[in-house]
Each structure stands twice: as C-alpha cells, then as structure tokens.
Short mmCIF file of C-alpha atoms in Angstrom, two decimals:
data_model
loop_
_atom_site.label_atom_id
_atom_site.label_comp_id
_atom_site.label_asym_id
_atom_site.label_seq_id
_atom_site.Cartn_x
_atom_site.Cartn_y
_atom_site.Cartn_z
CA MET A 1 168.38 240.53 102.11
CA SER A 2 171.26 242.70 100.84
CA ASP A 3 171.62 244.73 104.14
CA GLY A 4 172.01 241.72 106.25
CA HIS A 5 174.91 239.23 106.87
CA SER A 6 176.26 236.72 104.53
CA ILE A 7 176.06 233.23 106.15
CA LEU A 8 177.59 230.00 105.13
CA LEU A 9 175.69 226.94 106.78
CA THR A 10 176.83 223.41 107.01
CA ASN A 11 176.43 220.37 109.51
CA ASP A 12 177.64 216.94 109.71
CA ASP A 13 174.53 215.09 109.77
CA GLY A 14 173.86 215.69 106.04
CA ILE A 15 172.10 218.28 104.10
CA ASP A 16 168.79 216.31 104.56
CA ALA A 17 168.83 216.22 108.47
CA PRO A 18 166.06 218.18 110.16
CA GLY A 19 168.45 220.21 112.29
CA ILE A 20 170.02 222.00 109.32
CA ALA A 21 166.51 222.71 107.87
CA THR A 22 165.44 224.46 110.91
CA LEU A 23 168.59 226.35 111.40
CA ARG A 24 168.62 227.70 107.79
CA GLU A 25 164.90 228.89 108.15
CA GLU A 26 165.75 230.87 111.44
CA LEU A 27 169.05 232.16 110.02
CA THR A 28 167.41 233.88 107.04
CA ALA A 29 166.19 236.58 109.61
CA LEU A 30 169.92 237.65 109.58
CA GLY A 31 170.62 237.82 105.96
CA ASP A 32 171.62 235.72 103.00
CA VAL A 33 172.10 231.93 103.83
CA THR A 34 174.07 229.69 101.53
CA VAL A 35 174.29 225.99 102.44
CA VAL A 36 177.21 223.86 101.44
CA ALA A 37 176.49 220.59 103.52
CA PRO A 38 177.60 216.97 103.13
CA ASP A 39 175.45 214.85 100.97
CA GLY A 40 175.23 212.15 103.83
CA ASN A 41 176.03 211.72 107.34
CA GLN A 42 179.67 212.66 108.51
CA SER A 43 179.20 212.45 112.22
CA GLY A 44 182.57 212.28 114.28
CA VAL A 45 184.89 212.98 111.45
CA GLY A 46 186.57 215.84 113.13
CA ARG A 47 188.36 218.17 110.77
CA THR A 48 189.26 215.42 108.37
CA ARG A 49 189.69 216.78 104.67
CA THR A 50 189.57 215.04 101.35
CA HIS A 51 191.18 215.84 97.98
CA THR A 52 188.38 215.30 95.68
CA ALA A 53 184.66 215.83 96.18
CA VAL A 54 181.53 215.94 93.89
CA VAL A 55 179.31 218.93 94.38
CA ARG A 56 175.72 218.74 93.54
CA GLU A 57 173.45 221.87 93.22
CA HIS A 58 170.67 221.99 95.77
CA PRO A 59 167.81 224.29 96.33
CA TRP A 60 169.59 225.77 99.41
CA GLY A 61 172.99 225.76 97.86
CA TYR A 62 175.12 222.75 97.34
CA ALA A 63 175.50 219.15 98.60
CA LEU A 64 179.05 217.84 98.84
CA GLY A 65 180.55 214.52 98.71
CA GLY A 66 182.86 215.13 101.56
CA THR A 67 183.38 216.16 105.32
CA PRO A 68 182.04 219.22 106.89
CA ALA A 69 185.58 220.72 106.77
CA ASP A 70 185.48 220.01 102.90
CA CYS A 71 182.11 221.88 102.80
CA VAL A 72 183.69 224.87 104.66
CA ALA A 73 186.86 225.00 102.41
CA TYR A 74 184.62 224.76 99.31
CA GLY A 75 182.23 227.26 100.47
CA LEU A 76 184.97 229.95 101.68
CA ARG A 77 187.30 229.46 98.88
CA GLY A 78 185.32 227.87 96.01
CA LEU A 79 182.14 230.24 95.91
CA ASP A 80 182.28 234.04 94.81
CA THR A 81 180.97 235.22 98.14
CA ASP A 82 182.55 237.02 101.18
CA PHE A 83 180.99 235.28 104.04
CA ASP A 84 180.59 237.03 107.26
CA VAL A 85 180.32 234.05 109.48
CA VAL A 86 180.16 230.16 109.29
CA VAL A 87 177.42 228.30 111.10
CA SER A 88 177.42 224.56 111.74
CA GLY A 89 174.47 222.59 112.91
CA VAL A 90 171.96 222.01 114.41
CA ASN A 91 173.65 218.61 115.41
CA ASP A 92 171.74 215.78 116.64
CA GLY A 93 173.23 215.08 120.01
CA PRO A 94 175.54 217.25 122.03
CA ASN A 95 179.22 217.99 121.57
CA ALA A 96 180.62 218.52 125.02
CA GLY A 97 183.93 217.78 126.70
CA ASN A 98 187.29 218.42 125.18
CA TYR A 99 187.80 215.06 123.51
CA VAL A 100 184.25 215.00 122.02
CA VAL A 101 184.60 218.65 120.66
CA GLY A 102 187.91 217.56 119.11
CA ARG A 103 186.53 214.78 117.13
CA SER A 104 183.15 216.40 116.14
CA GLY A 105 182.46 217.23 112.52
CA THR A 106 180.11 219.78 113.55
CA VAL A 107 182.76 221.65 115.58
CA GLY A 108 185.33 220.73 112.87
CA ALA A 109 183.62 222.73 110.46
CA GLY A 110 183.94 225.74 112.67
CA ILE A 111 187.66 224.98 113.19
CA GLU A 112 188.07 224.86 109.40
CA ALA A 113 186.44 228.17 109.05
CA ALA A 114 188.47 229.78 111.68
CA PHE A 115 191.74 228.58 110.09
CA LEU A 116 190.52 230.33 107.15
CA GLY A 117 189.82 233.58 108.60
CA THR A 118 186.03 233.39 109.07
CA PRO A 119 184.44 233.53 112.57
CA ALA A 120 182.05 230.50 113.21
CA LEU A 121 179.50 229.14 115.64
CA ALA A 122 178.73 225.26 115.99
CA VAL A 123 175.41 224.49 117.68
CA SER A 124 174.36 221.01 119.10
CA ALA A 125 171.02 219.83 120.54
CA TYR A 126 170.38 217.58 123.25
CA HIS A 127 167.44 216.43 125.41
CA SER A 128 167.74 216.89 129.06
CA THR A 129 166.08 213.47 129.72
CA ASP A 130 166.66 211.47 126.47
CA PHE A 131 170.06 212.91 125.82
CA PHE A 132 170.33 212.11 122.16
CA LEU A 133 167.63 212.86 119.80
CA SER A 134 166.83 209.50 118.25
CA PRO A 135 164.96 209.53 115.90
CA PRO A 136 165.59 213.23 115.30
CA GLU A 137 162.52 213.62 113.22
CA GLU A 138 160.51 213.54 116.33
CA TYR A 139 162.12 216.52 117.99
CA ASP A 140 161.90 220.24 117.37
CA PHE A 141 165.31 221.80 116.77
CA GLY A 142 163.77 225.29 116.91
CA ARG A 143 165.12 226.26 120.43
CA PRO A 144 168.69 225.57 119.65
CA ALA A 145 168.34 227.03 116.16
CA ARG A 146 167.06 230.29 117.86
CA VAL A 147 169.80 230.40 120.28
CA ALA A 148 172.35 230.04 117.60
CA VAL A 149 170.90 232.91 115.64
CA ALA A 150 170.69 235.24 118.74
CA LEU A 151 174.22 234.49 119.74
CA VAL A 152 175.62 235.03 116.09
CA GLU A 153 173.73 238.34 115.84
CA ARG A 154 175.05 239.60 119.08
CA ALA A 155 178.79 238.17 118.69
CA LEU A 156 179.08 239.96 115.31
CA LEU A 157 177.45 243.19 116.58
CA SER A 158 179.64 243.41 119.79
CA GLY A 159 182.97 242.35 118.35
CA VAL A 160 183.22 239.00 120.23
CA TYR A 161 184.95 237.48 117.25
CA GLU A 162 187.85 239.98 117.65
CA ASP A 163 188.81 237.73 120.78
CA VAL A 164 187.35 234.40 119.85
CA ASP A 165 187.50 232.28 116.70
CA LEU A 166 184.75 229.92 117.43
CA LEU A 167 181.69 229.44 119.61
CA ASN A 168 180.78 225.94 120.53
CA VAL A 169 177.21 225.73 121.74
CA ASN A 170 175.07 222.95 123.32
CA ALA A 171 171.32 223.82 123.69
CA PRO A 172 168.38 221.83 125.05
CA VAL A 173 165.32 221.14 122.88
CA ASP A 174 162.98 220.57 125.96
CA SER A 175 163.89 222.97 128.64
CA PRO A 176 161.66 225.89 128.80
CA GLU A 177 163.61 229.24 129.03
CA PRO A 178 166.86 227.53 129.82
CA PRO A 179 169.72 229.63 131.46
CA VAL A 180 172.67 230.51 129.24
CA MET A 181 176.03 229.74 130.83
CA LEU A 182 179.49 230.80 129.67
CA THR A 183 181.51 227.50 129.73
CA GLU A 184 184.60 225.59 128.69
CA PRO A 185 184.76 222.12 127.38
CA HIS A 186 185.26 219.62 130.38
CA HIS A 187 188.69 218.13 130.46
CA ASP A 188 188.17 214.34 130.74
CA TYR A 189 188.40 211.41 128.61
CA GLY A 190 188.48 207.70 129.21
CA GLN A 191 189.30 204.63 126.93
CA GLU A 192 188.39 201.05 127.42
CA VAL A 193 190.03 198.32 125.49
CA VAL A 194 188.17 194.99 125.03
CA GLU A 195 189.84 191.87 123.68
CA ILE A 196 187.50 189.98 121.23
CA ASP A 197 187.49 186.26 120.95
CA GLU A 198 188.53 185.15 117.72
CA GLU A 199 185.30 183.17 117.04
CA GLU A 200 183.28 186.44 117.41
CA GLY A 201 185.08 188.45 114.85
CA GLU A 202 184.71 188.38 111.14
CA GLY A 203 187.60 186.98 108.95
CA GLU A 204 190.56 184.80 109.82
CA LEU A 205 193.57 186.26 111.81
CA ALA A 206 197.21 185.60 111.35
CA PRO A 207 198.95 183.87 114.35
CA ASP A 208 200.57 187.21 115.24
CA GLU A 209 197.18 189.17 115.06
CA HIS A 210 194.34 189.76 117.57
CA ARG A 211 191.14 191.78 117.46
CA VAL A 212 190.21 194.51 120.06
CA GLU A 213 187.27 196.90 120.55
CA LEU A 214 188.09 200.43 121.43
CA HIS A 215 185.26 201.98 123.53
CA ASP A 216 185.21 205.75 124.21
CA ARG A 217 184.26 206.59 127.90
CA THR A 218 183.12 210.16 127.50
CA TRP A 219 180.64 210.23 130.34
CA PRO A 220 181.13 208.21 133.59
CA ASP A 221 178.73 205.25 133.82
CA ALA A 222 177.62 205.65 130.25
CA VAL A 223 179.09 203.64 127.51
CA GLY A 224 178.47 204.19 123.89
CA TRP A 225 174.98 205.64 123.25
CA GLU A 226 173.49 205.20 126.69
CA ASN A 227 171.89 208.05 128.49
CA PRO A 228 174.03 209.56 131.38
CA PHE A 229 171.57 211.77 132.83
CA PRO A 230 169.38 209.37 135.22
CA LEU A 231 172.51 209.85 137.65
CA ALA A 232 172.21 213.62 137.34
CA GLU A 233 173.08 214.30 140.95
CA THR A 234 176.29 212.24 140.76
CA HIS A 235 177.32 213.86 137.33
CA ARG A 236 176.59 217.24 138.77
CA ASP A 237 179.03 216.57 141.65
CA ARG A 238 181.55 215.28 139.08
CA TYR A 239 181.39 218.37 136.70
CA PRO A 240 182.56 221.80 137.98
CA VAL A 241 180.38 224.88 137.47
CA GLY A 242 181.62 226.48 134.32
CA SER A 243 182.01 223.45 132.42
CA ASP A 244 179.90 222.48 129.36
CA ARG A 245 178.85 219.05 130.81
CA ARG A 246 177.74 220.84 134.21
CA ALA A 247 175.68 222.88 131.99
CA MET A 248 173.92 219.99 130.28
CA VAL A 249 173.17 218.16 133.46
CA ASP A 250 171.45 221.43 134.67
CA ALA A 251 169.57 221.76 131.25
CA ALA A 252 171.16 224.83 130.41
CA VAL A 253 172.61 226.35 127.15
CA SER A 254 176.53 226.19 127.24
CA VAL A 255 178.58 228.53 125.20
CA SER A 256 182.26 227.76 125.12
CA PRO A 257 184.63 230.27 123.18
CA LEU A 258 187.31 228.50 121.35
CA THR A 259 190.47 229.67 119.56
CA VAL A 260 192.56 227.96 116.94
CA THR A 261 195.85 229.86 117.20
CA HIS A 262 197.63 226.87 118.96
CA ALA A 263 199.67 229.45 121.12
CA VAL A 264 203.11 228.14 121.89
CA PRO A 265 203.78 227.56 125.69
CA ASP A 266 207.01 229.30 127.17
CA SER A 267 208.86 226.15 128.42
CA ALA A 268 212.31 226.79 130.03
CA ARG A 269 212.79 223.08 130.34
CA LEU A 270 212.16 222.46 126.69
CA ALA A 271 214.50 225.20 125.71
CA ASP A 272 217.27 223.68 127.89
CA VAL A 273 216.68 220.38 126.15
CA VAL A 274 216.97 221.87 122.69
CA GLU A 275 220.03 223.88 123.56
CA THR A 276 221.82 220.99 125.03
CA LEU A 277 220.79 218.35 122.40
CA GLU A 278 223.67 217.15 120.19
CA VAL A 279 222.85 215.17 117.15
CA GLU A 280 225.53 212.77 115.99
#
C-alpha cells in the first residue's frame, strides 16, 4: 500500500501473542505494517535495552531475542525504512497509573520510539469484569485494535504528534460502544514488603542475610493479579474524573498523551543550593 503510512508494530507479550496478530490485521488498512516483536514474553521490562540480540525472519517481519525497546531500536535504525509511526500492542491487560506505565514493556516501546524521533501509540486491552484477559486466546482483541487504528489515523492527520510524543491507550474488550476519555495516568503507587521465614525460601542464607518479598500495590484492595473491579463504586470515588483508572472503572477507553522531553523545572531553591555549595 504505497500511498498509505509506514508502520512499525511491536509488543511485549511476544510475536506469537493473539493481541499483536489482531492489531497487525487491522493496521493493514492504514498502510504497510512491519512487525519487529520479541520472540517471547517481555512483559514488565519497561524501556530496558540489551546490547546483543538475535534476529530471526518472520512472515510478518522479524522476531527479536530482546525487549520491546530493542525491537523498536532495531526497527527504526536497523531497517532501511522510514516509519511514520510505531504502534505497540495490543497488550494482554491494562497499563494504567503512572507507576505501571513507567514499567510497562508495551509503553516502553513507545517511549523508545519517541526518543528516536518517531511518534508512537501503545494500546492495552482490559475486561471490565475479568480485568486481565486470561487466557488471552479466549478473548477478542478486535475492539482495542480498531480503537488504536482510528487514533493513529486521526492523530497523524490532525498533527497531534506535533504536541505529543506518545499516546497510551487502554480499551475494554467487552464494553459495547465504550466512551472515549482524554486522561492522564493516575498518580499513585504502593509497596508492601513482607519478611519471609528462612524455612520457606530456597537456598541457605548467611547470618547477615534475610529474604523479603516486594509486592506492588497498584490498585487499592487488589494484590498481585486479583480483580479490582468488584468494588467498582469504591474505586470510582478514589479515582478522579480524567484519570486513566477512573476511565477503566467506567468501562471506557482512556487516551493519555505523554511526552519524553523530561522538561527541567525552574527551581529557585535548587539554584540557591548550587550557587552556595562549596566543594572542598
């Protein structure tokens, strides 16, 4: 499709995941789609990069033995193609909240693209009752994929990417005609540290060592992979209108614009500290 867009597609669930297959099929309506995706699951790696990767040819493009950010770096700098946009997904499960967004491999691919000067969109799927899509093969990723395609097309046409580097999208698979909300990642994060009895761990510990578990508390009243939605009314009160998590509680599509410029804040206090600091 020579008169369409040139699209680089990746994900963090792996090149054999159902979400990327559905998204690739939908994206072909916009132009030429080249897939460079991890050869296995790379969920939760953020923007981690590796130095050496094995690249294997694939009917859709390439499978790469590395992270989503590696895939984007290889696609944008290792292939003889000028891509108009990078699309990452469809991820199995949501990427909402500032902490989760920061560690997501799906979003990390978009951040890598933005640093390399190419606009990007990351799209993740959730179920308004089941929350995570497990097993993913039993769910239809069609709606999130179509949302992503529509947003990519309109964002490129309207010049959105002159102001925004990356769009982070969460879309329900089950809500018919869901509303679309402009959002921002919710700003919260919790961490629980649990001491483990020496008998419960593997391997012996030295006298000055002890073992702990670190549990992320990214949703109130939900630990690990449990579903946070049964207490929907409670969550709705906790999350303000305009946050990505509020949109998910309301079974809506959340669209969060992100930038990677890392703007420098103007801090008079810091300027005073630097000006008066004496190094001996």
